[in-house]
Amino acid sequence: MKNLLLFILLLPLSLAAQITGTVTDFRSNQPLIGANIVLQNDATRGTQSDLDGKFRLDCASGDSLIISYVGYKNKTVAAAADMSVGLREDGRSAGEVTVTAGKIIAAEFVTEQFSALDIYLNPNSKADALRAVDALPASTNTEESANVSLRGSAPGETGIFLNNIPLEDVVRFDQVNGIGQFSIFNTSLVESVNVFPSNPPAEFGNSTSGVVAVYTSDKLPQRKSSLGLNLTGISALHARPLSQKTGLTAYVNFNTHQLLTAANPKAFADMNAFGSTDAGLHLVHRFSEKTTLRVFNYSLSESYDFAVALPVGTEDFLQKKKRNLTTVNLVGKGRNTRWEWNQSFDFSDSEYSGGNLAVRQKYRGIFQALQGAYFKKNFSLKGGISARLSRSKDAGRYPIFTHAPGAEHPAAAFENRQFFILPESFAYGKYNLSAKQTLGGGLRFYPNGYGIAPYLDVQTNYNLQFSDNQRITLAAGRYRKLQTRQIFDGKPLLTESEQVSLDYQYQDETWKIQSALYLKNNRTGDLKNPIRGAEIFAAWQRKNFTGSVSAAHVSSLLQAEEFRYPSPYDLSYFLRLYAKYDLPDLWTLAVTYRQRQGRYFQPIIGAQFDENTDTFIPFYAAPDAGERLPAYRLADVSISKILPVSFGSIVLYATAGNVFDTKNVRAYDYNFDYTERSENLFGRRVFFVGGVLEW
């Protein structure tokens, strides 16, 4: 009786106890950052692991907890004091993990999926979600930028989505041609990134060269704060639950040039100044276990000034930009259903100036979409309608003569106003032919408008799962991409594509192997772009070592009238190597190397003096009589360490980009009469150091 009374008295204390634990990789014992820990009998109560894989949760000893992490098998364990949970990698395709969540009905056809931890641990990514895509074998990006080029197509043909909402202008520190250094996505908010490098599923739409789908978490954040300091500035983040049903994450970043340029004067010799401030708010509210609201607001103010060498002399190029983006996702789930109301509000003001060029751009965009999905054991169907409304105004001045871009040369004023409505509807279904075979197909319809006839996208795909470790995916379809920000003759640029791809994947606890064959026939106006390619990737992981190698071959040609010549993404080879070693209780060392064929370009073969502008008019070689730039080679080295402290942890890191200071040629600059040329180089060697304190 005495023991029973003692148990009854202590029972409320045990129910209110705080359980602590650590989530790690089962094989390497490395901490898993951002693992989800929820109560099995109450999914609204949960938390996430921190930078050391540690977590705290108010629950009773013995309660059942579900531990999950992207790319790993879920594990159900009994809560205990100071518990340690090791998760095993999911030998199945990463896409199968997503099927349960129901975010993507075509999840079986994802060829690559990675988490925030994968982004942080990839030195090629520079902790950026889109630059992490550039490390994939399917990437054919020939710029050192965050723009995504997949399998021989231009970046403008790739669809970028945030929580199933299509986005445009997703890069920062961009130029008038849209090339930018980093994406607008904060990696600390990223739950997963899904990549479809060839055939874009019909549920996404308005894309001809794959899809990159970024998702934020719909779970309430655990209470945490972080403060980062590096050579470009300072950053801060704070996350906390506001109530049992509401949580908020807020961050802000301040960046400036002084320390970075002082530490790397050679690499930034042409940089006069840069600075940016961006901030974000991510709100999660769970009306119930089945209905969730996510609101994300992002604000950006940036500018940079750098010197550009022109035949007429050196000119300063200045960029200024202000932007605000808001996305809203209301998601409901039933026993066999899922519905979404997705919307975004996008506003930006940009200025680009240099020489006699000055462009001011104003953009206002609204997106609305309703989607619904029905899931059964062997059959799933998803459909929806959407509309994009955009209003833009471009004004300023541009050079009358392209060979006379100096500030003293003649320029003409211009002003363009555009308003577009892009309505679309889609239906996509899949059927499990057997336990190992899945067949999918979809349609996407766009009615006529803006001088463009109605079109119907058609897609089909087939997935064969040989075993838990390997599968093949065959996909084919006809797609169209309407680029409303590129206007010609009063109509948006329209790219059409017919393509087929075959992907193979194998994965176990040690090896990951991928290969692909694909062909695409693209057409933009009268310009044809036939693309053929092959790629292979192999990664090996054992104990403290991880290594990978990938190779790709892409034939991407441009054909107009009698000319047929390589596109900027035509590469006979693209080689990537990666190695990472974890020194136990010390540092993590990573090395990456990439090499590819130099880009095709049309050289200047002569010039004629123009008395009207006192400059020379260059003459270029015929499109099919071009040359190749020298081969591109780049090696990066990074080192990092997580230091535990009494109230949290400290992450220290240092990188050396282009560690051998290889002179990779981006293009050629010419003197005033085009008789001499010099090399315009990609980035030189850059040293970068920083740290993050989290508590």
XYZ file of C-alpha atoms in Angstrom, residues 75 133 315 353 355 369 499 508 687:
9
model
C 11.749 4.304 -35.717
C 21.326 21.130 -56.914
C 32.528 50.998 -66.513
C 22.873 50.546 -64.600
C 27.612 52.819 -69.101
C -4.287 27.491 -56.650
C 11.305 14.311 -74.192
C 22.019 0.243 -49.830
C 39.186 32.038 -48.222
